[in-house]
Coordinates of C-alpha atoms in Angstrom, one line a residue:
X1 CA 11.7 1.7 1.2
X2 CA 9.2 4.6 2.9
X3 CA 5.5 4.7 1.4
X4 CA 4.4 8.2 1.7
X5 CA 0.6 9.2 2.3
X6 CA -1.0 12.7 1.6
X7 CA -4.2 13.5 3.1
X8 CA -7.3 15.8 2.0
X9 CA -9.7 17.0 3.9
X10 CA -12.8 18.5 2.8
X11 CA -15.1 21.1 4.6
X12 CA -17.7 20.0 6.8
X13 CA -19.0 22.5 9.2
X14 CA -19.9 20.4 12.5
X15 CA -19.5 17.2 10.6
X16 CA -15.7 18.0 11.4
X17 CA -16.4 15.3 13.7
X18 CA -16.9 12.8 11.1
X19 CA -13.6 13.8 9.5
X20 CA -12.1 13.4 12.8
X21 CA -13.3 10.1 13.5
X22 CA -12.1 8.8 10.2
X23 CA -8.4 10.5 10.8
X24 CA -8.3 8.7 14.4
X25 CA -8.6 5.2 12.3
X26 CA -6.1 5.9 9.6
X27 CA -3.4 7.4 12.0
X28 CA -4.0 4.4 14.3
X29 CA -3.7 1.9 11.5
X30 CA -0.4 3.7 10.2
X31 CA 0.8 3.7 13.8
X32 CA 0.4 -0.2 14.1
X33 CA 1.8 -0.9 10.8
X34 CA 4.9 1.1 11.7
X35 CA 5.4 -0.5 15.4
X36 CA 6.3 -3.8 13.4
X37 CA 9.8 -3.2 12.4
X38 CA 9.5 -5.6 9.7
X39 CA 7.3 -3.5 8.0
X40 CA 8.1 -0.7 5.6
X41 CA 7.1 2.7 6.8
X42 CA 4.3 4.4 6.1
X43 CA 4.5 8.2 6.6
X44 CA 2.2 11.2 6.1
X45 CA 3.9 14.2 4.5
X46 CA 1.1 15.7 3.4
X47 CA -2.1 17.3 4.7
X48 CA -4.3 19.9 3.2
X49 CA -7.7 21.1 4.2
X50 CA -10.6 23.4 3.2
X51 CA -13.0 25.0 6.0
X52 CA -13.2 22.8 8.9
X53 CA -10.7 20.6 7.1
X54 CA -8.2 23.4 7.2
X55 CA -8.6 23.6 10.8
X56 CA -8.2 19.7 11.4
X57 CA -5.2 19.6 9.1
X58 CA -3.3 22.2 11.1
X59 CA -3.9 20.3 14.2
X60 CA -3.3 17.2 13.1
X61 CA 0.2 18.3 11.4
X62 CA 1.2 20.0 14.4
X63 CA 0.3 16.5 16.8
X64 CA 2.3 14.2 14.1
X65 CA 5.5 16.3 14.5
X66 CA 5.6 17.2 17.7
X67 CA 3.3 15.6 20.3
X68 CA 2.4 12.2 18.9
X69 CA 0.5 11.2 22.0
X70 CA -2.1 13.4 21.2
X71 CA -3.6 11.5 18.3
X72 CA -4.1 8.5 20.6
X73 CA -7.3 7.5 22.4
X74 CA -10.2 7.3 20.7
X75 CA -12.1 9.5 22.9
X76 CA -9.4 11.6 23.9
X77 CA -7.3 12.6 20.7
X78 CA -7.0 16.1 19.7
X79 CA -9.7 15.3 16.9
X80 CA -12.1 14.2 19.4
X81 CA -11.6 17.3 21.8
X82 CA -11.8 19.8 19.2
X83 CA -15.1 18.6 17.2
X84 CA -17.0 16.4 19.5
X85 CA -16.3 17.7 23.2
X86 CA -15.1 21.8 22.4
X87 CA -17.3 23.2 19.6
X88 CA -20.7 23.8 20.2
X89 CA -23.9 26.0 19.6
X90 CA -23.7 27.8 23.0
X91 CA -20.1 28.7 22.7
X92 CA -20.7 29.9 19.0
X93 CA -23.4 32.2 19.9
X94 CA -22.0 33.4 23.1
X95 CA -19.7 37.1 21.9
X96 CA -16.6 37.5 23.3
X97 CA -14.3 40.6 23.4
X98 CA -13.2 41.0 19.6
X99 CA -16.0 39.8 18.2
X100 CA -17.5 41.7 15.3
X101 CA -21.4 41.7 15.5
X102 CA -21.3 44.0 12.3
X103 CA -20.3 40.9 10.2
X104 CA -20.7 37.7 11.9
X105 CA -23.7 35.7 13.5
X106 CA -21.3 33.4 15.5
X107 CA -18.2 33.9 17.6
X108 CA -14.8 34.0 15.9
X109 CA -13.6 34.7 19.5
X110 CA -14.8 31.2 20.7
X111 CA -13.2 29.4 17.6
X112 CA -9.9 31.2 18.7
X113 CA -10.3 29.7 22.3
X114 CA -10.3 26.3 20.9
X115 CA -7.3 27.1 18.5
X116 CA -5.3 28.9 21.3
X117 CA -6.1 25.5 23.7
X118 CA -5.5 22.8 21.3
X119 CA -2.7 24.5 19.2
X120 CA -0.9 27.6 20.8
X121 CA -1.4 26.4 24.0
X122 CA 2.1 24.3 23.6
X123 CA 3.9 28.0 23.1
X124 CA 2.2 29.5 26.1
X125 CA 4.6 30.2 29.5
X126 CA 3.8 28.2 32.4
X127 CA 1.4 30.1 35.0
X128 CA 1.9 27.5 37.7
X129 CA 2.3 29.7 40.7
X130 CA 5.8 30.0 42.3
X131 CA 7.1 28.1 39.1
X132 CA 10.4 29.5 37.5
X133 CA 10.1 31.7 34.4
X134 CA 10.2 29.7 31.1
X135 CA 13.4 30.4 29.1
X136 CA 12.4 31.6 25.8
X137 CA 15.2 29.5 24.4
X138 CA 14.4 26.3 26.1
X139 CA 13.6 23.7 22.9
X140 CA 10.4 22.3 23.4
X141 CA 10.2 18.7 23.7
X142 CA 9.4 16.9 20.6
X143 CA 7.9 13.5 20.4
X144 CA 6.8 12.8 16.7
X145 CA 3.8 10.4 16.1
X146 CA 5.7 7.2 14.5
X147 CA 3.3 8.1 11.2
X148 CA 4.7 11.2 10.9
X149 CA 7.1 12.2 8.1
X150 CA 10.3 14.4 9.3
X151 CA 8.7 16.9 7.3
X152 CA 4.9 17.6 6.8
X153 CA 3.6 20.3 3.7
X154 CA 0.7 22.0 4.9
X155 CA -2.0 23.4 2.5
X156 CA -5.2 25.4 3.6
X157 CA -7.9 26.4 1.2
X158 CA -8.5 30.3 1.6
X159 CA -10.7 32.6 -0.1
X160 CA -9.1 36.0 -0.5
X161 CA -11.7 39.1 -0.4
X162 CA -9.5 41.8 -1.6
X163 CA -8.1 39.4 -4.5
X164 CA -4.5 39.3 -6.2
X165 CA -3.8 39.8 -9.7
X166 CA -2.4 37.4 -12.0
X167 CA -1.1 38.2 -15.6
X168 CA -1.4 35.7 -18.1
X169 CA -0.1 36.2 -21.9
X170 CA -3.0 36.5 -24.5
X171 CA -3.1 36.4 -28.3
X172 CA -3.5 39.8 -30.0
X173 CA -5.3 39.6 -33.3
X174 CA -3.4 42.2 -34.9
X175 CA 0.2 39.8 -34.7
X176 CA 0.9 36.4 -35.9
X177 CA 2.6 35.4 -32.5
X178 CA 1.4 34.7 -29.2
X179 CA 2.0 36.8 -26.1
X180 CA 1.5 40.3 -27.4
X181 CA -1.0 40.8 -25.0
X182 CA -1.6 40.5 -21.5
X183 CA -4.6 39.9 -19.2
X184 CA -5.2 40.7 -15.9
X185 CA -7.3 38.2 -13.7
X186 CA -7.7 38.9 -10.3
X187 CA -8.3 35.7 -8.5
X188 CA -10.0 35.6 -4.7
X189 CA -9.2 31.8 -4.6
X190 CA -6.0 31.4 -2.6
X191 CA -4.3 29.3 -0.4
X192 CA -1.8 28.9 2.4
X193 CA 1.2 26.6 2.5
X194 CA 3.8 25.7 5.1
X195 CA 6.6 23.2 5.2
X196 CA 7.0 22.3 8.5
X197 CA 9.5 20.2 10.3
X198 CA 11.8 20.3 13.8
X199 CA 12.8 24.0 13.0
X200 CA 9.2 25.2 12.8
X201 CA 8.1 24.1 16.4
X202 CA 7.8 28.0 17.4
X203 CA 4.9 30.4 18.7
X204 CA 5.2 32.8 16.0
X205 CA 5.0 30.2 13.2
X206 CA 1.9 28.6 14.7
X207 CA 0.3 31.4 16.0
X208 CA 0.3 32.2 11.7
X209 CA -1.0 28.8 10.9
X210 CA -4.1 29.0 13.5
X211 CA -5.3 32.3 12.1
X212 CA -4.8 31.2 8.4
X213 CA -6.8 27.9 9.9
X214 CA -9.4 30.1 11.5
X215 CA -9.6 32.0 8.0
X216 CA -9.6 28.8 6.1
X217 CA -12.9 27.9 8.2
X218 CA -14.9 31.3 8.5
X219 CA -18.0 30.2 7.1
X220 CA -19.6 33.3 5.1
X221 CA -21.7 35.4 7.5
X222 CA -21.3 33.2 10.1
X223 CA -18.2 34.3 11.0
X224 CA -16.2 37.5 10.6
X225 CA -13.2 37.2 7.8
X226 CA -9.8 37.0 9.4
X227 CA -7.0 39.2 8.5
X228 CA -3.7 37.8 7.9
X229 CA -0.5 39.2 6.4
X230 CA 0.8 37.6 3.4
X231 CA 3.8 38.3 1.3
X232 CA 4.4 38.3 -2.9
X233 CA 8.0 36.4 -2.0
X234 CA 6.1 33.7 -0.5
X235 CA 5.6 30.8 -3.1
X236 CA 2.1 30.8 -3.0
X237 CA 2.3 33.9 -5.1
X238 CA 5.4 34.5 -6.4
X239 CA 5.8 30.8 -7.3
X240 CA 2.4 30.9 -9.2
X241 CA 2.5 34.1 -11.0
X242 CA 1.1 36.7 -9.1
X243 CA 1.6 40.0 -10.1
X244 CA 4.0 41.4 -7.5
X245 CA 3.1 43.5 -4.5
X246 CA 3.8 45.0 -1.3
X247 CA 3.6 43.1 1.8
X248 CA -0.5 43.2 2.6
X249 CA -2.9 42.4 4.9
X250 CA -5.7 40.5 3.6
X251 CA -8.9 39.3 4.7
X252 CA -10.0 35.3 4.5
X253 CA -12.6 33.6 4.5
X254 CA -13.8 30.0 4.0
X255 CA -11.7 28.4 1.2
X256 CA -14.8 26.1 0.9
X257 CA -16.5 28.8 -1.6
X258 CA -14.3 28.3 -4.2
X259 CA -12.2 25.0 -3.4
X260 CA -14.2 22.5 -0.9
X261 CA -12.3 19.4 -1.9
X262 CA -8.6 20.6 -1.5
X263 CA -7.3 17.3 -3.3
X264 CA -5.6 19.1 -6.5
X265 CA -3.4 20.7 -3.6
X266 CA -2.5 17.9 -2.0
X267 CA -1.4 16.5 -5.5
X268 CA 0.7 19.4 -5.9
X269 CA 2.4 19.5 -2.5
X270 CA 3.2 15.8 -2.7
X271 CA 4.7 16.4 -6.2
X272 CA 7.0 18.7 -4.4
X273 CA 8.3 15.8 -2.4
X274 CA 8.1 13.2 -5.0
X275 CA 11.0 13.8 -7.2
X276 CA 11.4 10.5 -9.1
X277 CA 9.3 7.6 -10.4
X278 CA 10.0 5.4 -7.4
X279 CA 8.5 8.5 -5.3
X280 CA 5.5 8.0 -7.5
X281 CA 5.1 4.5 -7.2
X282 CA 5.1 4.8 -3.6
X283 CA 2.5 7.7 -3.1
X284 CA -1.1 7.1 -2.0
X285 CA -3.8 9.3 -1.3
X286 CA -6.8 9.7 1.2
X287 CA -9.7 12.0 0.5
X288 CA -11.9 12.4 3.1
X289 CA -15.5 14.2 3.2
X290 CA -18.7 13.6 4.8
X291 CA -20.6 14.7 1.6
X292 CA -22.3 12.0 -0.6
X293 CA -20.5 11.2 -4.0
X294 CA -24.1 11.3 -5.0
X295 CA -26.8 13.3 -7.5
X296 CA -27.5 16.8 -5.8
X297 CA -29.5 17.8 -9.1
X298 CA -32.8 19.5 -8.1
X299 CA -35.1 18.5 -11.3
X300 CA -38.0 20.5 -9.2
X301 CA -36.5 23.8 -9.6
X302 CA -38.9 26.2 -11.7
X303 CA -37.8 29.8 -12.4
X304 CA -40.8 30.7 -13.4
X305 CA -42.6 29.9 -10.0
X306 CA -40.0 30.4 -7.7
X307 CA -39.7 32.8 -4.9
X308 CA -36.9 35.3 -4.2
X309 CA -35.6 33.4 -1.3
X310 CA -36.1 30.0 -3.1
X311 CA -34.2 31.1 -6.1
X312 CA -31.2 32.6 -3.9
X313 CA -31.0 29.4 -1.9
X314 CA -31.0 27.4 -5.3
X315 CA -28.1 30.0 -6.4
X316 CA -25.9 29.7 -3.5
X317 CA -26.5 25.9 -3.6
X318 CA -25.2 25.8 -7.0
X319 CA -22.0 27.9 -6.3
X320 CA -21.3 25.7 -3.1
X321 CA -22.0 22.6 -5.1
X322 CA -20.1 23.5 -7.8
X323 CA -16.8 23.9 -5.5
X324 CA -17.5 20.1 -5.0
X325 CA -15.9 17.1 -6.1
X326 CA -14.4 18.6 -9.6
X327 CA -10.7 18.1 -8.0
X328 CA -11.4 14.6 -7.1
X329 CA -12.7 14.0 -11.0
X330 CA -9.8 15.6 -12.4
X331 CA -7.5 13.2 -10.5
X332 CA -9.6 10.5 -11.8
X333 CA -9.4 11.6 -15.0
X334 CA -5.5 11.7 -14.9
X335 CA -5.8 8.2 -13.8
X336 CA -7.6 7.3 -17.0
X337 CA -5.4 9.2 -19.3
X338 CA -2.7 7.0 -17.7
X339 CA -4.6 3.8 -17.9
X340 CA -4.9 4.5 -21.5
X341 CA -1.1 5.3 -22.0
X342 CA -0.5 2.0 -20.4
X343 CA -2.7 0.2 -22.5
X344 CA -1.4 1.7 -25.8
X345 CA 2.2 0.6 -24.6
X346 CA 0.9 -3.0 -24.0
X347 CA -0.4 -2.8 -27.5
X348 CA 2.5 -1.4 -29.3
X349 CA 4.6 -4.2 -27.4
X350 CA 3.1 -7.0 -28.3
X351 CA 3.4 -5.5 -32.2
X352 CA 7.1 -4.9 -32.0
X353 CA 7.5 -8.5 -31.1
X354 CA 7.1 -9.4 -34.4
X355 CA 8.2 -6.4 -36.3
X356 CA 11.5 -6.7 -38.7
X357 CA 14.4 -4.4 -38.3
X358 CA 13.7 -2.9 -41.4
X359 CA 10.1 -1.7 -40.1
X360 CA 11.5 -0.6 -36.7
X361 CA 14.3 1.5 -38.4
X362 CA 11.2 3.5 -40.6
X363 CA 9.3 3.9 -37.5
X364 CA 12.2 5.4 -35.3
X365 CA 12.8 7.9 -38.2
X366 CA 9.2 8.9 -37.6
X367 CA 9.4 9.1 -34.1
X368 CA 12.5 10.8 -34.0
X369 CA 11.1 13.9 -36.0
X370 CA 8.1 13.8 -33.7
X371 CA 10.3 14.3 -30.3
X372 CA 12.2 16.9 -32.1
X373 CA 8.8 18.7 -32.5
X374 CA 7.2 17.5 -28.8
X375 CA 10.1 18.2 -27.0
X376 CA 11.0 21.5 -28.5
X377 CA 15.1 20.8 -28.7
X378 CA 15.0 20.5 -24.6
X379 CA 17.6 17.6 -24.9
X380 CA 17.3 17.2 -20.9
X381 CA 13.9 16.9 -20.3
X382 CA 13.9 13.9 -23.3
X383 CA 17.0 12.2 -22.0
X384 CA 15.3 12.2 -18.4
X385 CA 11.8 11.1 -19.5
X386 CA 13.8 8.4 -21.6
X387 CA 15.9 7.3 -18.5
X388 CA 12.5 7.4 -16.1
X389 CA 10.2 5.5 -18.7
X390 CA 13.3 2.9 -19.6
X391 CA 13.2 2.2 -15.5
X392 CA 9.4 2.3 -15.2
X393 CA 8.2 -0.3 -18.6
X394 CA 11.2 -2.6 -18.2
X395 CA 9.6 -4.9 -15.8
X396 CA 6.9 -5.4 -18.7
X397 CA 9.7 -7.0 -20.7
X398 CA 11.7 -8.9 -18.3
X399 CA 10.2 -12.1 -19.1
X400 CA 10.2 -11.5 -22.6
X401 CA 12.6 -8.9 -23.5
X402 CA 12.5 -6.8 -26.4
X403 CA 15.8 -6.2 -29.0
X404 CA 17.5 -3.0 -27.9
X405 CA 16.0 -1.1 -31.1
X406 CA 12.6 -2.2 -30.5
X407 CA 13.1 -1.1 -26.9
X408 CA 14.3 2.1 -28.0
X409 CA 11.4 2.8 -30.4
X410 CA 9.1 1.5 -27.7
X411 CA 10.1 3.8 -25.0
X412 CA 10.6 6.5 -27.6
X413 CA 7.3 6.4 -28.6
X414 CA 5.8 6.0 -25.1
X415 CA 7.6 9.4 -24.2
X416 CA 6.1 11.2 -27.4
X417 CA 2.2 9.8 -26.1
X418 CA 3.1 10.9 -22.4
X419 CA 4.8 14.5 -23.0
X420 CA 1.4 15.0 -25.7
X421 CA -1.1 14.2 -22.9
X422 CA 0.7 16.2 -20.3
X423 CA 0.9 13.6 -18.1
X424 CA 4.3 14.4 -17.0
X425 CA 6.9 11.8 -14.7
X426 CA 3.7 10.8 -12.7
X427 CA 1.7 7.8 -12.3
X428 CA -1.5 5.8 -11.7
X429 CA -2.6 7.8 -8.6
X430 CA -4.4 5.4 -5.8
X431 CA -6.9 7.5 -4.0
X432 CA -8.7 6.1 -1.0
X433 CA -12.1 8.3 -0.8
X434 CA -13.8 8.2 2.4
X435 CA -17.3 10.0 2.3
X436 CA -20.5 9.1 3.9
X437 CA -23.9 8.1 2.2
X438 CA -27.1 9.8 2.3
X439 CA -29.0 9.4 5.8
X440 CA -25.7 8.5 7.3
X441 CA -25.1 11.3 9.7
X442 CA -26.5 13.1 12.3
X443 CA -25.6 16.5 12.0
X444 CA -26.0 17.2 8.4
X445 CA -29.0 19.1 8.5
X446 CA -29.3 23.5 8.6
X447 CA -26.4 23.5 6.0
X448 CA -24.4 20.5 8.6
X449 CA -24.6 23.4 11.6
X450 CA -27.3 20.8 13.4
X451 CA -24.3 19.0 15.0
X452 CA -23.5 21.9 16.9
X453 CA -26.7 21.7 19.1
X454 CA -26.1 18.2 20.6
X455 CA -22.9 16.6 21.4
X456 CA -24.9 13.2 21.1
X457 CA -24.7 13.9 17.4
X458 CA -21.0 14.9 17.1
X459 CA -20.6 11.3 18.8
X460 CA -22.6 9.7 16.3
X461 CA -20.9 11.5 13.3
X462 CA -17.4 10.7 15.0
X463 CA -18.3 6.8 15.2
X464 CA -19.6 6.8 11.8
X465 CA -16.1 8.3 10.5
X466 CA -14.7 5.3 12.4
X467 CA -16.7 3.1 10.8
X468 CA -16.2 4.2 7.2
X469 CA -12.6 4.3 7.8
X470 CA -12.3 0.9 9.3
X471 CA -14.5 -0.4 6.3
X472 CA -11.8 1.2 4.1
X473 CA -9.0 0.0 5.5
X474 CA -10.5 -3.7 5.3
X475 CA -10.7 -2.7 1.6
X476 CA -7.2 -2.1 1.2
X477 CA -6.4 -5.1 2.8
X478 CA -8.5 -7.4 0.5
X479 CA -7.4 -5.6 -2.4
X480 CA -3.9 -6.4 -1.4
X481 CA -4.9 -10.2 -2.3
X482 CA -7.3 -9.5 -5.3
X483 CA -5.1 -10.1 -8.3
X484 CA -7.6 -8.7 -10.5
X485 CA -7.1 -5.2 -9.1
X486 CA -4.9 -3.0 -11.6
X487 CA -3.7 -0.1 -9.2
X488 CA -1.3 -0.5 -6.3
X489 CA -2.3 -1.0 -3.0
X490 CA -1.0 0.8 0.4
X491 CA 1.1 -2.1 1.9
X492 CA -0.7 -2.1 5.2
X493 CA 0.5 -5.0 7.0
X494 CA -1.9 -5.2 10.0
X495 CA -5.4 -7.3 11.3
X496 CA -8.4 -6.3 9.9
X497 CA -10.7 -3.8 12.0
X498 CA -13.3 -5.0 13.9
X499 CA -16.2 -2.7 13.6
X500 CA -18.7 -4.7 15.0
X501 CA -19.1 -2.7 18.2
X502 CA -19.3 0.7 16.6
X503 CA -22.0 -0.3 14.1
X504 CA -23.9 -1.6 16.6
X505 CA -23.7 1.5 18.5
X506 CA -25.0 3.4 15.5
X507 CA -27.5 0.9 14.8
X508 CA -28.8 1.2 18.3
X509 CA -28.7 5.0 18.3
X510 CA -30.5 5.8 15.2
X511 CA -29.5 9.3 15.2
X512 CA -28.8 9.6 11.4
X513 CA -32.4 10.6 11.2
X514 CA -31.8 13.5 13.6
X515 CA -33.6 16.5 13.6
X516 CA -34.0 19.9 15.2
X517 CA -36.8 18.1 17.6
X518 CA -34.3 15.7 18.6
X519 CA -32.1 18.3 20.0
X520 CA -32.4 18.6 23.8
X521 CA -34.9 21.1 24.7
X522 CA -32.9 23.0 27.4
X523 CA -30.1 23.4 24.1
X524 CA -32.8 24.8 21.7
X525 CA -34.3 27.2 24.5
X526 CA -30.7 28.5 25.1
X527 CA -30.3 28.9 21.4
X528 CA -33.2 30.7 20.7
X529 CA -32.1 33.4 23.9
X530 CA -28.7 33.6 22.3
X531 CA -29.9 33.8 18.9
X532 CA -32.5 36.9 20.6
X533 CA -29.4 38.5 21.7
X534 CA -27.1 38.4 19.1
X535 CA -30.4 39.7 16.8
X536 CA -30.4 42.6 19.1
X537 CA -26.5 43.2 19.1
X538 CA -26.3 42.7 15.2
X539 CA -29.1 45.4 14.5
X540 CA -27.8 47.7 16.9
X541 CA -24.5 47.7 15.7
X542 CA -25.9 48.2 12.2
X543 CA -27.5 51.5 13.4
X544 CA -31.1 50.1 13.1
X545 CA -33.4 52.4 15.3
X546 CA -34.4 50.4 18.6
X547 CA -38.3 50.7 17.3
X548 CA -37.4 49.1 14.2
X549 CA -35.3 46.3 15.9
X550 CA -38.4 45.6 18.2
X551 CA -40.7 45.3 15.7
X552 CA -38.6 43.0 13.1
X553 CA -38.0 40.7 16.1
X554 CA -41.5 40.4 17.1
X555 CA -43.3 40.2 13.9
X556 CA -40.9 38.7 11.5
X557 CA -37.6 37.2 13.0
X558 CA -39.1 35.5 16.0
X559 CA -41.4 33.5 14.4
X560 CA -38.9 32.2 12.2
X561 CA -36.5 31.3 14.6
X562 CA -38.8 29.2 16.8
X563 CA -39.4 27.4 13.7
X564 CA -36.5 26.2 12.9
X565 CA -35.6 25.9 16.5
X566 CA -39.0 23.7 17.2
X567 CA -40.1 26.0 20.1

């Protein structure tokens, strides 16, 4: 028996370091479990991400499938290399060839160098002097991670600046039927998905994926949008009802603008792998986000006294926060429906134990008429649902069986309730949500950009991610033994995590209250110089006269920049 894990990773900016630490511990735990041949295998088959989480998801997917060793080592794994060691404010503020200063404050080229190093370098031929040229057809050596499925579905949340049209049937008031009109909706919330396996280990595919990942993480204004060619034939469009279009090059930016928590996409992709009830029974989810599941309400905001800047900031915060935990809440609401269905099934079962044959016969006639309405004559769908539900619920009457006629009425009634609630062939989802609380992180200020200013902050948040993952893993192990827990638990069979050394490090560092003043002075000073150079390059490309640039910097911008950088 194989258990499957889908992982959804939220947007995070510099707090990608937190997510990297979390993923390291999850993958390490699955590795330890799978190395014991007596344990049923647990494998990762779905990875989705938004913004920084999308870039991480792409890296992790590649390493799981082809280079498992790159996920080992607490201070050497690919997530640590990307989010703790490689990315910093100085590199982000240094313009590189190809950067567009007209629509970007930070360097897309710098992010591309990291992607090239950690993803695309696998497909670059050796440049060692006097070495024989690599043969294009020579297959690459693949060393899959023991926690990897044979194929992985990757999903990246995208924001399409061009937009794609979708047609929706509408009710026409002059007729008595539905579908007489069409409403064209242009959607900017988009996605990039790919099914990856041992045949997709090539440069063309991963160049496209790394470009999509950079587009997924192109934070508005901070980074330029990323261009990507898309085809209507791809399932992301033709399979989801998009109006047919010619192959096009779209401009993409941070997917977190519309969907910063891509759990729904993870569920959707997982359902493509889960084809029967047993698959649903063996499915688990991890939902990783550094953002707290706490109130973000601002009762102090007053439109009658707020300045333009305050109003603009609050509007932007409202839009961003609205893209927050909606999908997690939707999945939890789905779980509530499943629990209510199971509760109603239990009540009905108890009543059927005392029901007479005549009562069952009369009730069956009523349910049969409801089946005809609910299923609309689709006998194949009805038969499939009945077969699945009979298998699913038979265990509930194993010790005290129902007579065949009573059992049929019970399952038919459950089928009607399930179909009416639009639950479909799903089950109670076990979602392990690993978030951080307020004041637990170091790099969360400046819209979570603070971590880019100091590697110490990123190291701290990485360790916090490891700690929170360890606590979650220990919680899973505890719940396995708790008979009061209703939801199924991931069948991890490993030792509990010893997190005390990490806890001591975090307690002694006290960087969870870090501010710009805690950044090394030389880093702040260098950042000031980079911002100044970037400002003049940006305004020059915008066609602003030199005297106006000089005035704007010296009398308006410089003071603000120095205040932010505490100089």
